[in-house]
Coordinates of C-alpha atoms in Angstrom, one line a residue:
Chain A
X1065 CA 9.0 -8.4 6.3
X1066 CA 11.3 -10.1 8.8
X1067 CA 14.9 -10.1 7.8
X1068 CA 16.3 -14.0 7.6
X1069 CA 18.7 -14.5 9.4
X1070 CA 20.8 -17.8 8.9
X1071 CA 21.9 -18.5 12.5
X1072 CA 25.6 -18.2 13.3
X1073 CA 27.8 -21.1 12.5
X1074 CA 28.7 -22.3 16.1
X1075 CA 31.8 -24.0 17.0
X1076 CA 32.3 -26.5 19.3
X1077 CA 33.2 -25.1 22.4
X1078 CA 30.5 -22.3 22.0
X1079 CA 27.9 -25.3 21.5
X1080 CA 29.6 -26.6 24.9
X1081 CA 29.3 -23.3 26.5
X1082 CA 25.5 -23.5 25.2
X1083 CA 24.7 -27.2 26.7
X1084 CA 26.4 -25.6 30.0
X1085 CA 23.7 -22.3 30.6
X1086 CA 21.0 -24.9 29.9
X1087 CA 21.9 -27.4 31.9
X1088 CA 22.5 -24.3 34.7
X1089 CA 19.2 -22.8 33.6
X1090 CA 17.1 -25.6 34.5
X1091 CA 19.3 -27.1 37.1
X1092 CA 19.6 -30.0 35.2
X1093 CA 22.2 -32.5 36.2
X1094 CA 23.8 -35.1 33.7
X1095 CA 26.3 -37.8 34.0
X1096 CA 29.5 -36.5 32.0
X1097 CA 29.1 -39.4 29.9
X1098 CA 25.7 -37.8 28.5
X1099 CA 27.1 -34.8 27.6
X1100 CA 28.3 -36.0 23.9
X1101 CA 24.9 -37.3 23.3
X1102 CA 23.3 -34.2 24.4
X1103 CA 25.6 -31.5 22.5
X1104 CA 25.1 -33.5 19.5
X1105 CA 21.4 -33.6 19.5
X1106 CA 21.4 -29.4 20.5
X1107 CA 23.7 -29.4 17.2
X1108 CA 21.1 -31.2 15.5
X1109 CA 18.3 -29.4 16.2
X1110 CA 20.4 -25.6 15.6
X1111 CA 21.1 -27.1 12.2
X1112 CA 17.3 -27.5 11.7
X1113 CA 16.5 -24.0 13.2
X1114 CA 19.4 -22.4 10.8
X1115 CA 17.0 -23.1 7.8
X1116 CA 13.8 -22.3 9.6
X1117 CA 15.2 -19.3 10.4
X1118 CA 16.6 -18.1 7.3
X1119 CA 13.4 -18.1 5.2
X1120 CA 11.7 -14.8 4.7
X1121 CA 8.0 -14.7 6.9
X1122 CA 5.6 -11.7 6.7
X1123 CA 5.3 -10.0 9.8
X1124 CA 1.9 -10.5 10.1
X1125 CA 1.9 -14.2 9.7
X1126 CA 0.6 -15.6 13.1
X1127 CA 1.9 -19.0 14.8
X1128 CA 0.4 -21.9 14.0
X1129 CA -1.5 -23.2 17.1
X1130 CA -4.2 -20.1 17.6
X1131 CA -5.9 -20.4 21.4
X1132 CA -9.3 -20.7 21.6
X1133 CA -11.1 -19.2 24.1
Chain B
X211 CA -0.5 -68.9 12.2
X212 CA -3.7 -70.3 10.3
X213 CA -5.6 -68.1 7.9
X214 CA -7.8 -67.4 10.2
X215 CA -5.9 -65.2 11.9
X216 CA -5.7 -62.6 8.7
X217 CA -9.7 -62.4 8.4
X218 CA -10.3 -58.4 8.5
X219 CA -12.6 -56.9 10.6
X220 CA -15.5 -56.7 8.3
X221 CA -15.5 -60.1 7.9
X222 CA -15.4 -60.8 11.2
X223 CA -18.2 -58.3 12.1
X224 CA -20.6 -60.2 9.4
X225 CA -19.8 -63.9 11.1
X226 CA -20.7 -62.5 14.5
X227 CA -23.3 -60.5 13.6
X228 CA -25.2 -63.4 11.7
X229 CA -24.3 -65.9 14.1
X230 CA -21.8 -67.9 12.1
X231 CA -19.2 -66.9 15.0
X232 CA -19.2 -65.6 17.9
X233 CA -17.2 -63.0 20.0
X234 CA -16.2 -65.2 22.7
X235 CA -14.7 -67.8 20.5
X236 CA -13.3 -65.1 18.4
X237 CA -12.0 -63.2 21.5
X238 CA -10.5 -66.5 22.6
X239 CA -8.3 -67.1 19.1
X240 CA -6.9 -63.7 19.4
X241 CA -6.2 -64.0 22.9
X242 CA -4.3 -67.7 21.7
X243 CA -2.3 -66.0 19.0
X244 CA -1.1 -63.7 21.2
X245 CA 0.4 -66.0 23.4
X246 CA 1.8 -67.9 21.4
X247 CA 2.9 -65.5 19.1
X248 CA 3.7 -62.4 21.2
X249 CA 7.3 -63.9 22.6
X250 CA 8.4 -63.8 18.9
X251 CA 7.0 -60.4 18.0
X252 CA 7.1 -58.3 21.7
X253 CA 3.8 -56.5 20.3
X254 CA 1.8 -56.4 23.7
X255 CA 2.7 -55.4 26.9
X256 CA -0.7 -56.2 28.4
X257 CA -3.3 -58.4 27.8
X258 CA -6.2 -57.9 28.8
X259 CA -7.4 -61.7 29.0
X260 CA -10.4 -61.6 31.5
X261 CA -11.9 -58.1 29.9
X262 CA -11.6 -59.3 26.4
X263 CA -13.2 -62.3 27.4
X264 CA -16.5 -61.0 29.3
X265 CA -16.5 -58.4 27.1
X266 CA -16.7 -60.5 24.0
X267 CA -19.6 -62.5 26.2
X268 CA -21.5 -59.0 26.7
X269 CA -22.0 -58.6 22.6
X270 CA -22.7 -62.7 22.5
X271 CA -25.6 -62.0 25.0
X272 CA -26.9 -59.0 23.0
X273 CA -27.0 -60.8 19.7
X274 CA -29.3 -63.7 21.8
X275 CA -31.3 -60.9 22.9
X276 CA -31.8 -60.0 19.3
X277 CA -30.3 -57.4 19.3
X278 CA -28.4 -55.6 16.2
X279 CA -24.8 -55.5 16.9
X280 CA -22.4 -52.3 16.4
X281 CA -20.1 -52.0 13.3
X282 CA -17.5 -54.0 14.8
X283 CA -18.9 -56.3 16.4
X284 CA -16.7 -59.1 18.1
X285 CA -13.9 -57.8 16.4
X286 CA -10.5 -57.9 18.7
X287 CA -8.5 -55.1 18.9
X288 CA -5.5 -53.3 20.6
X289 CA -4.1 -50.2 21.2
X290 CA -0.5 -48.5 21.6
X291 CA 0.1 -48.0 25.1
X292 CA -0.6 -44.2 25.2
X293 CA -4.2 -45.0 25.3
X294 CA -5.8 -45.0 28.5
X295 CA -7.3 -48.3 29.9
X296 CA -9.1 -49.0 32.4
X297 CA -6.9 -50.6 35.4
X298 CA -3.5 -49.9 33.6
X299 CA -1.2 -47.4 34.3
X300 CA -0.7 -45.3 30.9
X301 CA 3.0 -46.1 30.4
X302 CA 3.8 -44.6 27.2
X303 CA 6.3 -46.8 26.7
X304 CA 8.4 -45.6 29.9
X305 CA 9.5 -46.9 33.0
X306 CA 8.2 -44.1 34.8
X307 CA 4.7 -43.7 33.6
X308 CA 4.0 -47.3 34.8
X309 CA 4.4 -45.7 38.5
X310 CA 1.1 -44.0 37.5
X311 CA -2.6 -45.1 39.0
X312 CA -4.1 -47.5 37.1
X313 CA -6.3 -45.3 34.4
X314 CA -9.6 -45.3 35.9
X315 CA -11.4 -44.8 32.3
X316 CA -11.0 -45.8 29.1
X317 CA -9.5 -42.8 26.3
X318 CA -12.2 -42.1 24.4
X319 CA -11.7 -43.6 21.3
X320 CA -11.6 -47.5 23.4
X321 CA -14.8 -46.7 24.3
X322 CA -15.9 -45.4 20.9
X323 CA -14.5 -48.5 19.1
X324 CA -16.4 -50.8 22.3
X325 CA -19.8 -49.0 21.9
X326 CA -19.7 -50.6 18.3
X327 CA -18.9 -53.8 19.6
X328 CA -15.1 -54.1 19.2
X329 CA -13.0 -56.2 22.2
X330 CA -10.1 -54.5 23.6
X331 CA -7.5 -57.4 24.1
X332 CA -4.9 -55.0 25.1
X333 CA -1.8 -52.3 24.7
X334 CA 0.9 -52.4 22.4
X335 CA 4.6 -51.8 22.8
X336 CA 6.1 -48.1 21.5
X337 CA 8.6 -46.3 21.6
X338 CA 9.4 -43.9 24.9
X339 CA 7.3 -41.2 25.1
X340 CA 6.6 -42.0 21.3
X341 CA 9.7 -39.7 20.7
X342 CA 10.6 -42.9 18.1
X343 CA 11.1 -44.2 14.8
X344 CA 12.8 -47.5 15.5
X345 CA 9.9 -49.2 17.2
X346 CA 12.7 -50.2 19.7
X347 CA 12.0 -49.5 23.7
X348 CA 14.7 -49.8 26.4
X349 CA 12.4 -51.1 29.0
X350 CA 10.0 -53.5 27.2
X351 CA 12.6 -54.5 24.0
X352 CA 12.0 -53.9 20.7
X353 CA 8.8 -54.4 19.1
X354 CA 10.3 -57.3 16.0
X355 CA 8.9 -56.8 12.2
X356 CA 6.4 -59.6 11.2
X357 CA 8.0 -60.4 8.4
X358 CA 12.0 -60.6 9.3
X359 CA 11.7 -60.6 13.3
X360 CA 15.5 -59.2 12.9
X361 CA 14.2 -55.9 11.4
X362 CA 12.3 -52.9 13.3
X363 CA 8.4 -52.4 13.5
X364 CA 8.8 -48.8 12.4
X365 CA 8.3 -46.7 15.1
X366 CA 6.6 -45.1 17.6
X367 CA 3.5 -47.0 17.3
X368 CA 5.6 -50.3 16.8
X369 CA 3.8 -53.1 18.7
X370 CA 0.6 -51.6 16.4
X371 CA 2.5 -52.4 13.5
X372 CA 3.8 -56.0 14.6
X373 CA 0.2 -56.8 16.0
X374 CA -1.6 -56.1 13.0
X375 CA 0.9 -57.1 10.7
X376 CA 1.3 -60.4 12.5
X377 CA -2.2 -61.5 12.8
X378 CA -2.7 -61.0 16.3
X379 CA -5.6 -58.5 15.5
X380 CA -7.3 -57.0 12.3
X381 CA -7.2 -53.4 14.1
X382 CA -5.2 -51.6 16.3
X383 CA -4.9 -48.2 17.3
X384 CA -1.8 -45.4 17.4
X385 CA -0.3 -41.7 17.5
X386 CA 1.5 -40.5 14.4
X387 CA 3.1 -36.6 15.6
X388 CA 5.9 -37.1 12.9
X389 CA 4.9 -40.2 11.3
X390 CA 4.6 -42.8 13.9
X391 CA 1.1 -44.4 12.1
X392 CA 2.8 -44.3 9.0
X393 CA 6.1 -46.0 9.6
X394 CA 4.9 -49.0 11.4
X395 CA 2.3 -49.4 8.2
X396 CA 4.9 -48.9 5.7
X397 CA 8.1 -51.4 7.8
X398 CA 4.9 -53.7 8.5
X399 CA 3.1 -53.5 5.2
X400 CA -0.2 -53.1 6.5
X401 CA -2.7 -49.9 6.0
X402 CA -2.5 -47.2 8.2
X403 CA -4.4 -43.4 8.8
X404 CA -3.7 -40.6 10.2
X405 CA -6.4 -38.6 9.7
X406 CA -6.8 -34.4 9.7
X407 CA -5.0 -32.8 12.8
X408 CA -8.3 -32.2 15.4
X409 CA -10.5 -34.8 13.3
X410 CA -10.2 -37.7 16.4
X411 CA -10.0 -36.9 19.4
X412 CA -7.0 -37.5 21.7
X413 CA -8.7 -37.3 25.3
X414 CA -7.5 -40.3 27.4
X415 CA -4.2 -40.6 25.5
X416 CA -0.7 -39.8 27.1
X417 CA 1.1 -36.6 24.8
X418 CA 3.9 -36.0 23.4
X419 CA 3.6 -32.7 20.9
X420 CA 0.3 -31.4 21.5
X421 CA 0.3 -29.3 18.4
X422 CA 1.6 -31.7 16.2
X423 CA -0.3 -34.9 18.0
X424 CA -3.1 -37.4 16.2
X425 CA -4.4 -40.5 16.5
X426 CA -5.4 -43.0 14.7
X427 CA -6.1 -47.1 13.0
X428 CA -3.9 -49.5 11.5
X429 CA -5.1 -52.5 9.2
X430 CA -4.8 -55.1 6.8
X431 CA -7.7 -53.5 4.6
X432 CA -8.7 -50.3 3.4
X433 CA -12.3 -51.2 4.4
X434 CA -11.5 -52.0 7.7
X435 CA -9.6 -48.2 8.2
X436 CA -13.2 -46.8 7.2
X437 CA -14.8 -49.1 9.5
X438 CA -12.9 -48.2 12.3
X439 CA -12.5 -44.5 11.1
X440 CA -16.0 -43.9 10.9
X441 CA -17.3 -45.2 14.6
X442 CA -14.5 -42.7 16.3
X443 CA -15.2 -39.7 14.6
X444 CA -16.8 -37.1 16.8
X445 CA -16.5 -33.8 18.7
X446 CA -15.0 -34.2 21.8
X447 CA -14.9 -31.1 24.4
X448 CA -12.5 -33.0 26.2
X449 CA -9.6 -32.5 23.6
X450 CA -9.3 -28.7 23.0
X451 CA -8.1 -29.3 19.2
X452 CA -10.6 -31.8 18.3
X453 CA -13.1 -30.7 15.5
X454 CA -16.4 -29.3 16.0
X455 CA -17.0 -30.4 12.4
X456 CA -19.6 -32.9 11.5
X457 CA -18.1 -36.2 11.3
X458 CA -18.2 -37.3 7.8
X459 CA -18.6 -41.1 7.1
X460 CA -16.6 -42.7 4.4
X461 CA -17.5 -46.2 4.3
X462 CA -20.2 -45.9 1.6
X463 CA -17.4 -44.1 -0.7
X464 CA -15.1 -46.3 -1.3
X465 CA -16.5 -47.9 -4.0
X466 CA -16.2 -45.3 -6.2
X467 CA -12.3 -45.5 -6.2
X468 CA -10.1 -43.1 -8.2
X469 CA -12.4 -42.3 -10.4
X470 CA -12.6 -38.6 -11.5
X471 CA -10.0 -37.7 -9.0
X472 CA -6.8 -35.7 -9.8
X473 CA -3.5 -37.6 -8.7
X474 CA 0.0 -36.1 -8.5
X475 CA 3.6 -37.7 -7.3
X476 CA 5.3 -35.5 -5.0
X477 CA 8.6 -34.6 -6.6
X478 CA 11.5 -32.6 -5.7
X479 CA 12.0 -33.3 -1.7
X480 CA 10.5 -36.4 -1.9
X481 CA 12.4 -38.0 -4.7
X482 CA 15.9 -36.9 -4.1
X483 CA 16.9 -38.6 -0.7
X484 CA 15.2 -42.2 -1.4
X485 CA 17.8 -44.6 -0.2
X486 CA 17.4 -47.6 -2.8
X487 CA 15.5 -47.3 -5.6
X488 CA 12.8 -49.5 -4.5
X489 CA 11.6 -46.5 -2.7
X490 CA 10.5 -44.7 -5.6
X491 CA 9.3 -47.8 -7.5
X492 CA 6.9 -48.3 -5.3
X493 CA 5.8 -44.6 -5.6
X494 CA 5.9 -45.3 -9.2
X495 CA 3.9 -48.8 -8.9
X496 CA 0.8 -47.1 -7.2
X497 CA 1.0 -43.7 -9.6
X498 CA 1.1 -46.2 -12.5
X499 CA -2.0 -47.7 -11.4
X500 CA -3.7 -45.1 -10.5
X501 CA -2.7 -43.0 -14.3
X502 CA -1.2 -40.4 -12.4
X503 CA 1.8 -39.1 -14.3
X504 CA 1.6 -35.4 -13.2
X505 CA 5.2 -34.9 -10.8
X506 CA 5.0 -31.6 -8.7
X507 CA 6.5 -29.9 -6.2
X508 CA 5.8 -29.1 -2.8
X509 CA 7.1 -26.3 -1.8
X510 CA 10.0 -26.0 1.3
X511 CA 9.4 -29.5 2.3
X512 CA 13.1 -29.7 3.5
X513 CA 13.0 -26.6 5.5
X514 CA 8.4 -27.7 6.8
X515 CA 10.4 -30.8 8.0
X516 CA 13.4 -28.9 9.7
X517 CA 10.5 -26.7 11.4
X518 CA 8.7 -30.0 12.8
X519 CA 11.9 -31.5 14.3
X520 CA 12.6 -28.2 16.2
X521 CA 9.1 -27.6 17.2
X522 CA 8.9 -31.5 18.6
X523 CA 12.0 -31.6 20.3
X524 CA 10.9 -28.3 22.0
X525 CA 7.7 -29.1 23.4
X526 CA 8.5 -32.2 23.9
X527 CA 11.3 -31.2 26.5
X528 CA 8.8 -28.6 27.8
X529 CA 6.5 -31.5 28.6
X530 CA 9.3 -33.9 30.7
X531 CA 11.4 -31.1 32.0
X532 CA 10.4 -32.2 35.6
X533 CA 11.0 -36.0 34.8
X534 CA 13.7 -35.3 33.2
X535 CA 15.7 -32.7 36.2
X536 CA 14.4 -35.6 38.8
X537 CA 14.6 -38.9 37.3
X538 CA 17.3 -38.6 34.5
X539 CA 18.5 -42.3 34.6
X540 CA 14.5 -44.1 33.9
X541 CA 14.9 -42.3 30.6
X542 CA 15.5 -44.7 27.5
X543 CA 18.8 -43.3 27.6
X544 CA 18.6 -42.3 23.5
X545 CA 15.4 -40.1 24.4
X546 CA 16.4 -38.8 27.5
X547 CA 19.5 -37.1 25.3
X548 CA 17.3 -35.7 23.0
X549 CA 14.8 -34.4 25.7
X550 CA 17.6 -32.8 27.5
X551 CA 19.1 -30.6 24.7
X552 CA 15.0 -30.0 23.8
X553 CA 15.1 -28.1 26.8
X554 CA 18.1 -25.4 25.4
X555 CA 16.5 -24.5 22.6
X556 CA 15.8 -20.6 21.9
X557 CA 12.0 -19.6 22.0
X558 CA 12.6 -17.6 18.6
X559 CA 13.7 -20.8 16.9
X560 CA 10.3 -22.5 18.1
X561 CA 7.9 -19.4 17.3
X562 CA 9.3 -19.0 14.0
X563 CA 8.8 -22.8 12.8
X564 CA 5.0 -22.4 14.2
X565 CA 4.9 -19.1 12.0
X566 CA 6.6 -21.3 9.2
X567 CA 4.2 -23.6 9.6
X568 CA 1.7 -21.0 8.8
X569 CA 2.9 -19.9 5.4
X570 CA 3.7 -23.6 4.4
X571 CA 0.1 -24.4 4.9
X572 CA -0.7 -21.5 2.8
X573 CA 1.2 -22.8 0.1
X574 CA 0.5 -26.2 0.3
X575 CA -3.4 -25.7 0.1
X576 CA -3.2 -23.9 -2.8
X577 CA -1.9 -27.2 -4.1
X578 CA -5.3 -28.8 -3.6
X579 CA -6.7 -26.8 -6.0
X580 CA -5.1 -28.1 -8.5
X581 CA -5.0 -31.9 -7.3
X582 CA -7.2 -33.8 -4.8
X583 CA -4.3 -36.7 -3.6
X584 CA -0.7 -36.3 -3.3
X585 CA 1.3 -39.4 -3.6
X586 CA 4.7 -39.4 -2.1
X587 CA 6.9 -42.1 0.0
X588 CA 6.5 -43.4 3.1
X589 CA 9.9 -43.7 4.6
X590 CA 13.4 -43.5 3.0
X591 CA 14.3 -46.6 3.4
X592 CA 13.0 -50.5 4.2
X593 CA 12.9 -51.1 7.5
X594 CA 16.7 -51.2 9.0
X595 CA 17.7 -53.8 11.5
X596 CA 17.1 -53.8 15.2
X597 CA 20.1 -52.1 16.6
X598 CA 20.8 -50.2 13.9
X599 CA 22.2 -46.5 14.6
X600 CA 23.2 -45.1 11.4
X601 CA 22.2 -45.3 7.5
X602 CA 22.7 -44.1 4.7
X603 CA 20.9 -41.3 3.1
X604 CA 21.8 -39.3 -0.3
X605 CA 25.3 -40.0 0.4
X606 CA 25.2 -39.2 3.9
X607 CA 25.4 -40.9 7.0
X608 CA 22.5 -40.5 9.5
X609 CA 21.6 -41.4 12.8
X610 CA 18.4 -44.0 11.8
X611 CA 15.9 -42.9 14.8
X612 CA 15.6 -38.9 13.9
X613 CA 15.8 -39.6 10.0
X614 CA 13.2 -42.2 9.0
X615 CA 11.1 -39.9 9.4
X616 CA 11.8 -37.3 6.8
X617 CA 8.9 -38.2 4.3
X618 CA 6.4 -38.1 6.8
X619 CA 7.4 -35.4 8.9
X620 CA 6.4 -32.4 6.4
X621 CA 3.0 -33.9 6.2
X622 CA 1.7 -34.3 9.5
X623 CA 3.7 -30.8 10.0
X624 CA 0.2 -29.1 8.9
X625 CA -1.9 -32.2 10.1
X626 CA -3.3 -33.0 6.6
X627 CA -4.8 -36.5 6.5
X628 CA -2.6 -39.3 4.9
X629 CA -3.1 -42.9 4.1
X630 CA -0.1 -45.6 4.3
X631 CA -0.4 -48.1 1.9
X632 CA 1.8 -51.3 1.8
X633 CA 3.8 -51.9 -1.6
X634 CA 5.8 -54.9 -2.5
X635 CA 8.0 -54.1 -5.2
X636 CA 9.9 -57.0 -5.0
X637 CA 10.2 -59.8 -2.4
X638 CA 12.2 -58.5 0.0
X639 CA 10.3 -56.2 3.1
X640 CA 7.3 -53.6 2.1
X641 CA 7.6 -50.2 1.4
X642 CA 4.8 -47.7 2.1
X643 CA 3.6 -45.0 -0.1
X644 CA 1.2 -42.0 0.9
X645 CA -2.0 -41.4 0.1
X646 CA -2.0 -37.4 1.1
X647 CA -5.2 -35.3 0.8
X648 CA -6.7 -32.0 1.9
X649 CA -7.5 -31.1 5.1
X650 CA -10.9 -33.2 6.2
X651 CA -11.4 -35.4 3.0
X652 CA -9.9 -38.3 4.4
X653 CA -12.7 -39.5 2.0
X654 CA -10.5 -38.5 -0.6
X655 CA -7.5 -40.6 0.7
X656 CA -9.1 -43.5 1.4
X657 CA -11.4 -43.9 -2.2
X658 CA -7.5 -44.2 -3.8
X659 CA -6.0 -46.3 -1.2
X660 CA -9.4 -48.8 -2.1
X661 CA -8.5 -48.3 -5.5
X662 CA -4.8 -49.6 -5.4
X663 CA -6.1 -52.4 -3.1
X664 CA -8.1 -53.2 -5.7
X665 CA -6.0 -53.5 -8.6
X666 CA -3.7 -55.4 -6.3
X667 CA -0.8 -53.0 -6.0
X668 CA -1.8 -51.6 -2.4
X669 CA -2.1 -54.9 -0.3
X670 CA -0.5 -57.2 2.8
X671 CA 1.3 -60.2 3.0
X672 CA 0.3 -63.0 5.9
X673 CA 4.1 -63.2 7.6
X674 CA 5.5 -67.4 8.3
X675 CA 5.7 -67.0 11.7

């Protein structure tokens, strides 16, 4: 079995500091007046993720979509 | 608008086919509404006035020839703007698709719905990208609710909603990932499917979550869902999740209603977040009428809806990362936000809610042994206000356009076929309830949502417009 694991309770600045690698990672470039928007939505979706992530899966369960050859 | 306008498309099928009407003039009425009607309800962004026109001619001429005419035959229709047509640029509701070549085909269910006769008169507002609730777009306006133009369509498939609902047309087609057939149905109070994940086929429609994607009708009649339902269905090598299955034709079982089927109310989840009580009364309406008493639970709804939100917002950002990097400022600046922290997001989070998704369809299958339709609401709420940002949920204040989702969202999550019905508990706007059954017996869906249309719970309104 996988372990759940409830994702760390991030703070603020570390969500900022998260925003920042992305925007870096994809060279992505936003108007500072975005950013708000932007943080608040990646908050959204980590909240979202924090109770996917903290239920128990078999290890042998696949993902949903299975390719086809 | 005259009554006229609200004949469904069986009816309109028999006066063409028997010569009481025919497809031209038919073709010309809807094309008239639409004028006159489509500055109130910003439903179309195209119309496709000389198509429509010779098209409707072409099925006149074969019915003078003697020929038997298709299913739909003269019967006008229109589809979101997603759908490829021929000679218009696929905008999917964005500024920047528009910049595309004109399609240079039809998607394949246009054609499907033509080759029984049908008449394409043209493509409906949506939200951007379809990433949308609200039925609101930043480049075209909103799409306005038939019955209170001060309200949303429900979105993404808005202008499908305010079409159909509006008498414009008895059919339209659009793409529910996370509820976007459903919402429009339920804020318009007209019928709406979204059938099994793979059972029609997507080719020729712009994406948005390709493993969460469908397509599929909207109405004023159960009948009319079957109708149109039953010419699309098909394999189709062109869309690598489309069935193989036969296609199963459910027009001939709708007559037999509820009858021997076993119907339970989704509890739990979907009764603890309703925003006014009219939610669940008209849950309770159509389980009255239908004798189902039987409340059950399905199991990690919350957390099945949690794994859909992170899984669309994902691929999603995967899918417009280019647009996105280069064109940032062409983006309906409340999708471009969410697409842009859709790109951050941690591969594990998005494996794990596909490997979720998994064990929730386990579970949820295994309530279909017990029951054959699920009943559960639509949408949390009525249809909120253009412009509005925020409402309130369980005590909690949300953000309106990633929320009014949160009934629909953990059924499409496993693509199992669902039926929006309109209810009018009262006279204020419709609610929708869901018809949900197992995976490929739509059949199953639709012989109940007949059934409540028969006993008059499950029904539309015509709007005042």
């Amino acid at each position: 079995l996988s372990d759940p694991q409830s994702l760390v309770q991030v703070d603020d600045e570390t969500m900022s500091l998260c925003v920042d690698a992305g925007l870096q990672l994809h060279a992505l470039k936003i108007d500072p007046a975005w950013r708000e928007a932007v943080t608040a939505n990646l908050r959204a979706t980590a909240n979202a993720a924090a109770l996917v992530m903290s239920f128990r899966l078999d290890d042998d369960l696949d993902a949903g979509p299975v390719f086809t050859p | 608008v005259s009554t006229e306008a609200f004949a469904s498309a069986a009816a309109i099928t028999a006066a063409v086919s028997s010569g009481r009407a025919t497809a031209r003039a038919l073709a010309a009425d809807a094309l008239a509404r639409i004028e006159v009607l489509n500055p109130q309800l910003n439903a179309f962004t195209d119309v496709t006035h000389a198509r429509a026109l010779a098209r409707a001619d072409q099925v006149d001429a074969r019915r003078a020839r003697g020929e038997i005419l298709g299913p739909l035959a003269g019967v006008p229709f229109a589809v979101k703007n997603l759908f490829d047509v021929q000679g218009l640029p696929t905008r999917a509701g964005s500024k920047i698709n528009r910049e595309r070549e004109p399609a240079s085909r039809d998607a394949v269910l246009v054609r499907r719905l033509e080759a029984a006769d049908a008449v394409l008169v043209g493509a409906l507002n949506m939200g951007e990208y379809a990433y949308d609730f609200t039925g609101e777009n930043a480049h075209d306006g909103p799409s306005r609710n038939p019955h209170s133009l001060g309200h949303m369509t429900g979105g993404s498939s808005g202008g499908s909603g305010a079409a159909v609902g509006g008498g414009l047309v008895p059919l339209a087609l659009g793409s529910d990932t996370n509820g976007s057939i459903r919402v429009p149905s339920a804020f318009c109070g007209i019928f709406g499917l979204k059938p099994t994940y793979g059972r029609l086929t997507r080719a020729g429609t712009f994406p948005f979550v390709g493993s969460l994607d469908h397509v599929g009708p909207f109405s004023r009649s159960v009948a009319d869902l079957a109708l149109a339902y039953d010419v699309m269905q098909g394999p189709d090598p062109d869309d690598s999740v489309a069935t193989t299955r036969d296609a199963v034709p459910v027009g001939s079982s709708l007559e037999r209603g509820a009858r021997g089927l076993r119907i339970a109310i989704a509890g739990g989840y979907f009764a603890q977040r309703a925003e006014e009580p009219a939610v669940l009364a008209a849950v309770k309406q159509a389980a009255d009428a239908l004798g189902a008493s039987v409340t059950i639970e399905i199991p990690e709804a919350a957390r099945a809806r949690a794994a859909a939100f992170v899984i669309t917002a994902a691929e999603s950002a995967a899918l417009h990362l280019d647009r996105i990097r280069t064109r940032p400022q062409d983006f309906d600046p409340a999708v471009r936000d969410r697409l842009i922290a859709g790109t951050m997001i941690p591969s594990a989070w998005v494996t794990r809610a596909q490997r979720f998704r998994r064990w929730y369809r386990e579970q949820c299958l295994k309530l279909f042994d017990r029951y054959d339709v699920i009943l559960a609401p639509a949408t949390p709420c009525r249809a909120p206000r253009i412009g509005q940002q925020t409402f309130v949920l369980g005590g909690d204040t949300l953000a309106v356009r990633p929320n009014i989702g949160i009934y629909t969202q953990p059924i499409s999550f496993i693509g199992l076929p669902v039926i929006a019905a309109p209810i009018w508990v009262d006279d204020g706007l419709p609610l929708g309830v869901q018809i949900i059954a197992a995976p490929w017996r739509e059949d199953l869906a639709l012989r109940v949502a007949f059934a409540l249309e028969n006993a008059g719970v499950a029904r539309t309104r015509n709007p005042v417009l």
